[in-house]
Amino acid sequence: MSATEQIEVRRLGVTDVREQLDALAAVLHDCVAGGASVSYMAPFSPEEARSAFAGFVAEAEEGRRLILAAFVEGDLVGTVQVILALPPNQPHRAEIAKLLVHRQARGRGIAQQLMKRAEAEARAEGKTLLVLDAVTGGDAARLYARLGWTTVGVIPGYALYPDGQPCDTTYFWKAL
Ligand SMILES: CC(C)(COP(=O)(O)OP(=O)(O)OC[C@H]1O[C@@H](n2cnc3c(N)ncnc32)[C@H](O)[C@@H]1OP(=O)(O)O)[C@@H](O)C(=O)NCCC(=O)NCCS
């Protein structure tokens, strides 16, 4: 990607999200292949990635979550989700999940743009509090700290990397 190439970040509508299903799944597959701890274990096939994203897309169609995507030259290279459907006593809160950028597109501020847009979309949905978790000390945790998220604390050995190694998790929150 050259410096002149434009990054477009947008919330995917109902039709859009179905059309982009394969591309979204490809980004998830690439991230897990790269060792990201994002719920899935190795071996993780392209079909499993598609099936996982089909579930997210179904929830997006029901208005239970938002799916945003980042495009470079028309190609989908990154994504993030805003989970809106939480218990009835937390109508003001949302969760951020599945921030994923293809390995070939990293280090250019795409995740930062996705996060800023996700926060704006959550605010537009009337949300005033966001929560997320990330691998402790990882690339994403650095990004969240840079974007003004507050660290709650670390839970040791909370999840596994795809290869089965344990990883610590840090919880963050941000008031909008
Ligand atoms: C975490 C992840 C989403 C970051 O994506 P990214 O698009 O590379 O992130 P950014 O480009 O915004 O930031 C990455 C680095 O590039 C730097 N950068 C380079 N050019 C930049 C620009 N133009 N604007 C902003 N940052 C830029 C950032 O400062 C940052 O530096 P750091 O690593 O020293 O903190 C990506 O590594 C990923 O998908 N990982 C696997 C999945 C995962 O773990 N997701 C998180 C779940 S919580």
PDB file of C-alpha atoms and ligand atoms in Angstrom:
ATOM      1  CA  MET A   1       0.000   0.000   0.000  1.00  0.00           C
ATOM      2  CA  SER A   2       1.482   3.379  -0.935  1.00  0.00           C
ATOM      3  CA  ALA A   3       1.138   6.586   1.077  1.00  0.00           C
ATOM      4  CA  THR A   4      -1.345   7.982  -1.445  1.00  0.00           C
ATOM      5  CA  GLU A   5      -3.790   5.096  -1.163  1.00  0.00           C
ATOM      6  CA  GLN A   6      -7.015   6.056   0.587  1.00  0.00           C
ATOM      7  CA  ILE A   7      -8.429   4.214   3.591  1.00  0.00           C
ATOM      8  CA  GLU A   8     -12.226   4.206   3.724  1.00  0.00           C
ATOM      9  CA  VAL A   9     -13.942   3.123   6.950  1.00  0.00           C
ATOM     10  CA  ARG A  10     -17.677   2.583   7.004  1.00  0.00           C
ATOM     11  CA  ARG A  11     -20.477   0.816   8.842  1.00  0.00           C
ATOM     12  CA  LEU A  12     -21.757  -2.033   6.697  1.00  0.00           C
ATOM     13  CA  GLY A  13     -25.474  -2.010   5.962  1.00  0.00           C
ATOM     14  CA  VAL A  14     -27.594  -5.130   5.734  1.00  0.00           C
ATOM     15  CA  THR A  15     -26.942  -5.772   2.019  1.00  0.00           C
ATOM     16  CA  ASP A  16     -23.322  -4.681   2.240  1.00  0.00           C
ATOM     17  CA  VAL A  17     -22.555  -7.021   5.109  1.00  0.00           C
ATOM     18  CA  ARG A  18     -23.799 -10.092   3.199  1.00  0.00           C
ATOM     19  CA  GLU A  19     -21.824  -9.070   0.118  1.00  0.00           C
ATOM     20  CA  GLN A  20     -18.668  -8.675   2.208  1.00  0.00           C
ATOM     21  CA  LEU A  21     -19.035 -11.963   4.116  1.00  0.00           C
ATOM     22  CA  ASP A  22     -16.193 -13.745   2.310  1.00  0.00           C
ATOM     23  CA  ALA A  23     -13.857 -10.765   2.649  1.00  0.00           C
ATOM     24  CA  LEU A  24     -14.634 -10.399   6.375  1.00  0.00           C
ATOM     25  CA  ALA A  25     -14.009 -14.116   6.882  1.00  0.00           C
ATOM     26  CA  ALA A  26     -10.708 -13.863   5.000  1.00  0.00           C
ATOM     27  CA  VAL A  27      -9.470 -11.163   7.405  1.00  0.00           C
ATOM     28  CA  LEU A  28     -10.475 -13.273  10.426  1.00  0.00           C
ATOM     29  CA  HIS A  29      -8.762 -16.314   8.924  1.00  0.00           C
ATOM     30  CA  ASP A  30      -5.571 -14.354   8.287  1.00  0.00           C
ATOM     31  CA  CYS A  31      -5.486 -12.976  11.841  1.00  0.00           C
ATOM     32  CA  VAL A  32      -5.906 -16.420  13.433  1.00  0.00           C
ATOM     33  CA  ALA A  33      -3.289 -17.848  11.053  1.00  0.00           C
ATOM     34  CA  GLY A  34      -1.015 -15.077  12.330  1.00  0.00           C
ATOM     35  CA  GLY A  35      -1.480 -16.256  15.915  1.00  0.00           C
ATOM     36  CA  ALA A  36      -4.068 -13.747  17.163  1.00  0.00           C
ATOM     37  CA  SER A  37      -6.017 -14.715  20.280  1.00  0.00           C
ATOM     38  CA  VAL A  38      -9.534 -13.833  19.103  1.00  0.00           C
ATOM     39  CA  SER A  39     -11.635 -16.827  20.279  1.00  0.00           C
ATOM     40  CA  TYR A  40     -10.470 -19.495  17.818  1.00  0.00           C
ATOM     41  CA  MET A  41      -7.974 -22.343  17.980  1.00  0.00           C
ATOM     42  CA  ALA A  42      -5.665 -23.778  15.314  1.00  0.00           C
ATOM     43  CA  PRO A  43      -6.249 -25.402  12.921  1.00  0.00           C
ATOM     44  CA  PHE A  44      -8.824 -22.822  11.815  1.00  0.00           C
ATOM     45  CA  SER A  45     -10.069 -23.295   8.262  1.00  0.00           C
ATOM     46  CA  PRO A  46     -11.458 -20.659   5.858  1.00  0.00           C
ATOM     47  CA  GLU A  47     -14.827 -22.448   6.158  1.00  0.00           C
ATOM     48  CA  GLU A  48     -14.781 -22.078   9.947  1.00  0.00           C
ATOM     49  CA  ALA A  49     -13.937 -18.394   9.566  1.00  0.00           C
ATOM     50  CA  ARG A  50     -16.878 -17.970   7.183  1.00  0.00           C
ATOM     51  CA  SER A  51     -19.207 -19.786   9.541  1.00  0.00           C
ATOM     52  CA  ALA A  52     -18.071 -17.591  12.463  1.00  0.00           C
ATOM     53  CA  PHE A  53     -18.672 -14.407  10.491  1.00  0.00           C
ATOM     54  CA  ALA A  54     -22.014 -15.666   9.179  1.00  0.00           C
ATOM     55  CA  GLY A  55     -23.139 -15.744  12.825  1.00  0.00           C
ATOM     56  CA  PHE A  56     -21.996 -12.146  13.342  1.00  0.00           C
ATOM     57  CA  VAL A  57     -23.722 -11.073  10.138  1.00  0.00           C
ATOM     58  CA  ALA A  58     -26.987 -12.678  11.295  1.00  0.00           C
ATOM     59  CA  GLU A  59     -26.758 -10.684  14.532  1.00  0.00           C
ATOM     60  CA  ALA A  60     -26.024  -7.510  12.585  1.00  0.00           C
ATOM     61  CA  GLU A  61     -29.130  -8.120  10.497  1.00  0.00           C
ATOM     62  CA  GLU A  62     -31.145  -8.348  13.731  1.00  0.00           C
ATOM     63  CA  GLY A  63     -29.676  -5.035  14.936  1.00  0.00           C
ATOM     64  CA  ARG A  64     -27.853  -6.749  17.793  1.00  0.00           C
ATOM     65  CA  ARG A  65     -24.381  -5.677  16.625  1.00  0.00           C
ATOM     66  CA  LEU A  66     -22.764  -3.279  14.155  1.00  0.00           C
ATOM     67  CA  ILE A  67     -20.079  -4.431  11.742  1.00  0.00           C
ATOM     68  CA  LEU A  68     -17.660  -1.815  10.412  1.00  0.00           C
ATOM     69  CA  ALA A  69     -15.081  -2.360   7.714  1.00  0.00           C
ATOM     70  CA  ALA A  70     -11.975  -0.625   6.381  1.00  0.00           C
ATOM     71  CA  PHE A  71     -11.237  -0.635   2.665  1.00  0.00           C
ATOM     72  CA  VAL A  72      -8.051   0.185   0.768  1.00  0.00           C
ATOM     73  CA  GLU A  73      -8.544   0.660  -2.957  1.00  0.00           C
ATOM     74  CA  GLY A  74     -11.887  -1.102  -2.610  1.00  0.00           C
ATOM     75  CA  ASP A  75     -10.437  -4.153  -0.858  1.00  0.00           C
ATOM     76  CA  LEU A  76     -11.697  -4.976   2.629  1.00  0.00           C
ATOM     77  CA  VAL A  77      -8.617  -5.129   4.871  1.00  0.00           C
ATOM     78  CA  GLY A  78      -9.989  -4.628   8.379  1.00  0.00           C
ATOM     79  CA  THR A  79     -13.067  -4.807  10.542  1.00  0.00           C
ATOM     80  CA  VAL A  80     -14.464  -4.177  14.026  1.00  0.00           C
ATOM     81  CA  GLN A  81     -17.789  -4.842  15.731  1.00  0.00           C
ATOM     82  CA  VAL A  82     -19.954  -2.976  18.234  1.00  0.00           C
ATOM     83  CA  ILE A  83     -22.114  -5.337  20.298  1.00  0.00           C
ATOM     84  CA  LEU A  84     -25.314  -3.463  21.113  1.00  0.00           C
ATOM     85  CA  ALA A  85     -27.485  -6.235  22.556  1.00  0.00           C
ATOM     86  CA  LEU A  86     -26.727  -6.362  26.276  1.00  0.00           C
ATOM     87  CA  PRO A  87     -28.938  -7.060  29.303  1.00  0.00           C
ATOM     88  CA  PRO A  88     -31.934  -4.740  29.862  1.00  0.00           C
ATOM     89  CA  ASN A  89     -30.250  -2.968  32.785  1.00  0.00           C
ATOM     90  CA  GLN A  90     -27.325  -1.866  30.560  1.00  0.00           C
ATOM     91  CA  PRO A  91     -29.042  -0.018  27.696  1.00  0.00           C
ATOM     92  CA  HIS A  92     -26.366   2.699  27.732  1.00  0.00           C
ATOM     93  CA  ARG A  93     -23.455   0.241  27.307  1.00  0.00           C
ATOM     94  CA  ALA A  94     -21.900  -1.514  24.298  1.00  0.00           C
ATOM     95  CA  GLU A  95     -18.898  -3.777  23.776  1.00  0.00           C
ATOM     96  CA  ILE A  96     -16.220  -3.585  21.130  1.00  0.00           C
ATOM     97  CA  ALA A  97     -15.178  -6.910  19.608  1.00  0.00           C
ATOM     98  CA  LYS A  98     -13.206  -8.509  16.790  1.00  0.00           C
ATOM     99  CA  LEU A  99     -10.932  -5.642  15.825  1.00  0.00           C
ATOM    100  CA  LEU A 100      -9.063  -7.336  12.974  1.00  0.00           C
ATOM    101  CA  VAL A 101      -6.664  -5.985  10.362  1.00  0.00           C
ATOM    102  CA  HIS A 102      -5.136  -8.211   7.676  1.00  0.00           C
ATOM    103  CA  ARG A 103      -1.410  -8.718   8.270  1.00  0.00           C
ATOM    104  CA  GLN A 104      -0.592  -7.105   4.916  1.00  0.00           C
ATOM    105  CA  ALA A 105      -2.336  -3.855   5.908  1.00  0.00           C
ATOM    106  CA  ARG A 106      -1.039  -3.323   9.451  1.00  0.00           C
ATOM    107  CA  GLY A 107       0.933  -0.399  10.829  1.00  0.00           C
ATOM    108  CA  ARG A 108      -0.853   2.276   8.796  1.00  0.00           C
ATOM    109  CA  GLY A 109      -3.440   3.479  11.273  1.00  0.00           C
ATOM    110  CA  ILE A 110      -6.291   1.339   9.947  1.00  0.00           C
ATOM    111  CA  ALA A 111      -7.205  -0.078  13.368  1.00  0.00           C
ATOM    112  CA  GLN A 112      -7.088   3.418  14.832  1.00  0.00           C
ATOM    113  CA  GLN A 113      -9.540   4.650  12.195  1.00  0.00           C
ATOM    114  CA  LEU A 114     -11.796   1.638  12.777  1.00  0.00           C
ATOM    115  CA  MET A 115     -11.856   2.294  16.531  1.00  0.00           C
ATOM    116  CA  LYS A 116     -12.616   5.992  16.159  1.00  0.00           C
ATOM    117  CA  ARG A 117     -15.487   5.190  13.829  1.00  0.00           C
ATOM    118  CA  ALA A 118     -16.765   2.400  16.120  1.00  0.00           C
ATOM    119  CA  GLU A 119     -16.847   4.843  19.034  1.00  0.00           C
ATOM    120  CA  ALA A 120     -18.709   7.400  16.901  1.00  0.00           C
ATOM    121  CA  GLU A 121     -21.245   4.798  15.741  1.00  0.00           C
ATOM    122  CA  ALA A 122     -21.797   3.621  19.334  1.00  0.00           C
ATOM    123  CA  ARG A 123     -22.417   7.219  20.406  1.00  0.00           C
ATOM    124  CA  ALA A 124     -24.858   7.644  17.527  1.00  0.00           C
ATOM    125  CA  GLU A 125     -26.725   4.589  18.866  1.00  0.00           C
ATOM    126  CA  GLY A 126     -27.106   6.370  22.220  1.00  0.00           C
ATOM    127  CA  LYS A 127     -24.350   4.446  24.004  1.00  0.00           C
ATOM    128  CA  THR A 128     -22.335   6.296  26.640  1.00  0.00           C
ATOM    129  CA  LEU A 129     -20.083   3.514  27.957  1.00  0.00           C
ATOM    130  CA  LEU A 130     -17.905   1.041  26.078  1.00  0.00           C
ATOM    131  CA  VAL A 131     -16.022  -2.026  27.358  1.00  0.00           C
ATOM    132  CA  LEU A 132     -13.525  -4.311  25.641  1.00  0.00           C
ATOM    133  CA  ASP A 133     -10.734  -6.731  26.403  1.00  0.00           C
ATOM    134  CA  ALA A 134      -7.401  -7.386  24.756  1.00  0.00           C
ATOM    135  CA  VAL A 135      -4.304  -9.525  25.085  1.00  0.00           C
ATOM    136  CA  THR A 136      -2.178  -7.891  27.791  1.00  0.00           C
ATOM    137  CA  GLY A 137       0.753  -5.959  26.336  1.00  0.00           C
ATOM    138  CA  GLY A 138      -0.264  -6.674  22.725  1.00  0.00           C
ATOM    139  CA  ASP A 139      -0.610  -4.387  19.701  1.00  0.00           C
ATOM    140  CA  ALA A 140      -4.305  -3.784  20.368  1.00  0.00           C
ATOM    141  CA  ALA A 141      -3.786  -2.945  24.045  1.00  0.00           C
ATOM    142  CA  ARG A 142      -1.275  -0.243  23.043  1.00  0.00           C
ATOM    143  CA  LEU A 143      -3.800   1.189  20.595  1.00  0.00           C
ATOM    144  CA  TYR A 144      -6.600   1.333  23.179  1.00  0.00           C
ATOM    145  CA  ALA A 145      -4.355   3.113  25.689  1.00  0.00           C
ATOM    146  CA  ARG A 146      -3.386   5.603  22.943  1.00  0.00           C
ATOM    147  CA  LEU A 147      -7.066   6.245  22.203  1.00  0.00           C
ATOM    148  CA  GLY A 148      -7.840   7.138  25.817  1.00  0.00           C
ATOM    149  CA  TRP A 149      -9.303   3.883  27.093  1.00  0.00           C
ATOM    150  CA  THR A 150      -8.909   3.240  30.845  1.00  0.00           C
ATOM    151  CA  THR A 151      -7.352  -0.021  32.039  1.00  0.00           C
ATOM    152  CA  VAL A 152      -9.426  -1.964  34.573  1.00  0.00           C
ATOM    153  CA  GLY A 153      -6.894  -4.700  35.232  1.00  0.00           C
ATOM    154  CA  VAL A 154      -5.277  -7.912  34.081  1.00  0.00           C
ATOM    155  CA  ILE A 155      -6.744 -11.406  34.317  1.00  0.00           C
ATOM    156  CA  PRO A 156      -3.866 -13.902  34.139  1.00  0.00           C
ATOM    157  CA  GLY A 157      -4.292 -16.861  31.813  1.00  0.00           C
ATOM    158  CA  TYR A 158      -7.751 -15.710  30.679  1.00  0.00           C
ATOM    159  CA  ALA A 159      -7.591 -17.142  27.156  1.00  0.00           C
ATOM    160  CA  LEU A 160      -5.443 -19.174  24.796  1.00  0.00           C
ATOM    161  CA  TYR A 161      -3.516 -18.331  21.663  1.00  0.00           C
ATOM    162  CA  PRO A 162      -4.453 -20.505  18.654  1.00  0.00           C
ATOM    163  CA  ASP A 163      -1.509 -22.804  19.425  1.00  0.00           C
ATOM    164  CA  GLY A 164      -2.790 -23.464  22.950  1.00  0.00           C
ATOM    165  CA  GLN A 165      -0.417 -21.204  24.870  1.00  0.00           C
ATOM    166  CA  PRO A 166      -2.171 -19.222  27.606  1.00  0.00           C
ATOM    167  CA  CYS A 167      -2.389 -15.448  27.444  1.00  0.00           C
ATOM    168  CA  ASP A 168      -3.281 -12.767  29.952  1.00  0.00           C
ATOM    169  CA  THR A 169      -6.154 -10.399  29.183  1.00  0.00           C
ATOM    170  CA  THR A 170      -6.614  -6.733  30.073  1.00  0.00           C
ATOM    171  CA  TYR A 171     -10.082  -5.181  30.403  1.00  0.00           C
ATOM    172  CA  PHE A 172     -10.620  -1.568  29.307  1.00  0.00           C
ATOM    173  CA  TRP A 173     -13.507   0.914  29.421  1.00  0.00           C
ATOM    174  CA  LYS A 174     -14.226   4.285  27.863  1.00  0.00           C
ATOM    175  CA  ALA A 175     -16.978   6.794  28.585  1.00  0.00           C
ATOM    176  CA  LEU A 176     -18.320   8.473  25.451  1.00  0.00           C
TER     177      LEU A 176
HETATM  178  C1  LIG B   1      -4.201  -5.071  16.728  1.00  0.00           C
HETATM  179  C2  LIG B   1      -4.415  -4.712  15.260  1.00  0.00           C
HETATM  180  C3  LIG B   1      -5.902  -4.640  15.000  1.00  0.00           C
HETATM  181  C4  LIG B   1      -3.752  -3.366  14.942  1.00  0.00           C
HETATM  182  O1  LIG B   1      -4.033  -3.042  13.584  1.00  0.00           O
HETATM  183  P1  LIG B   1      -3.209  -1.924  12.778  1.00  0.00           P
HETATM  184  O2  LIG B   1      -4.060  -1.456  11.658  1.00  0.00           O
HETATM  185  O3  LIG B   1      -1.857  -2.418  12.475  1.00  0.00           O
HETATM  186  O4  LIG B   1      -3.099  -0.785  13.897  1.00  0.00           O
HETATM  187  P2  LIG B   1      -2.561   0.712  13.685  1.00  0.00           P
HETATM  188  O5  LIG B   1      -1.902   0.804  12.353  1.00  0.00           O
HETATM  189  O6  LIG B   1      -3.652   1.651  14.025  1.00  0.00           O
HETATM  190  O7  LIG B   1      -1.463   0.789  14.823  1.00  0.00           O
HETATM  191  C5  LIG B   1      -0.361  -0.114  14.768  1.00  0.00           C
HETATM  192  C6  LIG B   1       0.971   0.643  14.836  1.00  0.00           C
HETATM  193  O8  LIG B   1       1.177   1.383  13.639  1.00  0.00           O
HETATM  194  C7  LIG B   1       1.518   2.737  13.962  1.00  0.00           C
HETATM  195  N1  LIG B   1       1.147   3.590  12.810  1.00  0.00           N
HETATM  196  C8  LIG B   1       1.831   3.625  11.669  1.00  0.00           C
HETATM  197  N2  LIG B   1       1.263   4.482  10.812  1.00  0.00           N
HETATM  198  C9  LIG B   1       0.214   5.010  11.410  1.00  0.00           C
HETATM  199  C10 LIG B   1      -0.761   5.968  11.013  1.00  0.00           C
HETATM  200  N3  LIG B   1      -0.752   6.535   9.816  1.00  0.00           N
HETATM  201  N4  LIG B   1      -1.728   6.268  11.891  1.00  0.00           N
HETATM  202  C11 LIG B   1      -1.759   5.709  13.105  1.00  0.00           C
HETATM  203  N5  LIG B   1      -0.871   4.764  13.521  1.00  0.00           N
HETATM  204  C12 LIG B   1       0.102   4.423  12.668  1.00  0.00           C
HETATM  205  C13 LIG B   1       0.813   2.964  15.272  1.00  0.00           C
HETATM  206  O9  LIG B   1       1.383   4.021  16.000  1.00  0.00           O
HETATM  207  C14 LIG B   1       1.010   1.644  15.968  1.00  0.00           C
HETATM  208  O10 LIG B   1       2.303   1.610  16.553  1.00  0.00           O
HETATM  209  P3  LIG B   1       2.674   0.660  17.811  1.00  0.00           P
HETATM  210  O11 LIG B   1       2.584  -0.758  17.319  1.00  0.00           O
HETATM  211  O12 LIG B   1       4.050   1.071  18.136  1.00  0.00           O
HETATM  212  O13 LIG B   1       1.691   0.905  18.898  1.00  0.00           O
HETATM  213  C15 LIG B   1      -3.765  -5.807  14.344  1.00  0.00           C
HETATM  214  O14 LIG B   1      -2.431  -6.001  14.741  1.00  0.00           O
HETATM  215  C16 LIG B   1      -4.496  -7.132  14.345  1.00  0.00           C
HETATM  216  O15 LIG B   1      -5.453  -7.334  13.601  1.00  0.00           O
HETATM  217  N6  LIG B   1      -4.048  -8.079  15.195  1.00  0.00           N
HETATM  218  C17 LIG B   1      -4.640  -9.412  15.233  1.00  0.00           C
HETATM  219  C18 LIG B   1      -6.048  -9.403  15.777  1.00  0.00           C
HETATM  220  C19 LIG B   1      -6.105  -8.840  17.167  1.00  0.00           C
HETATM  221  O16 LIG B   1      -5.313  -9.177  18.035  1.00  0.00           O
HETATM  222  N7  LIG B   1      -7.085  -7.958  17.375  1.00  0.00           N
HETATM  223  C20 LIG B   1      -7.305  -7.312  18.648  1.00  0.00           C
HETATM  224  C21 LIG B   1      -8.402  -7.949  19.387  1.00  0.00           C
HETATM  225  S1  LIG B   1      -8.603  -7.111  20.973  1.00  0.00           S
END
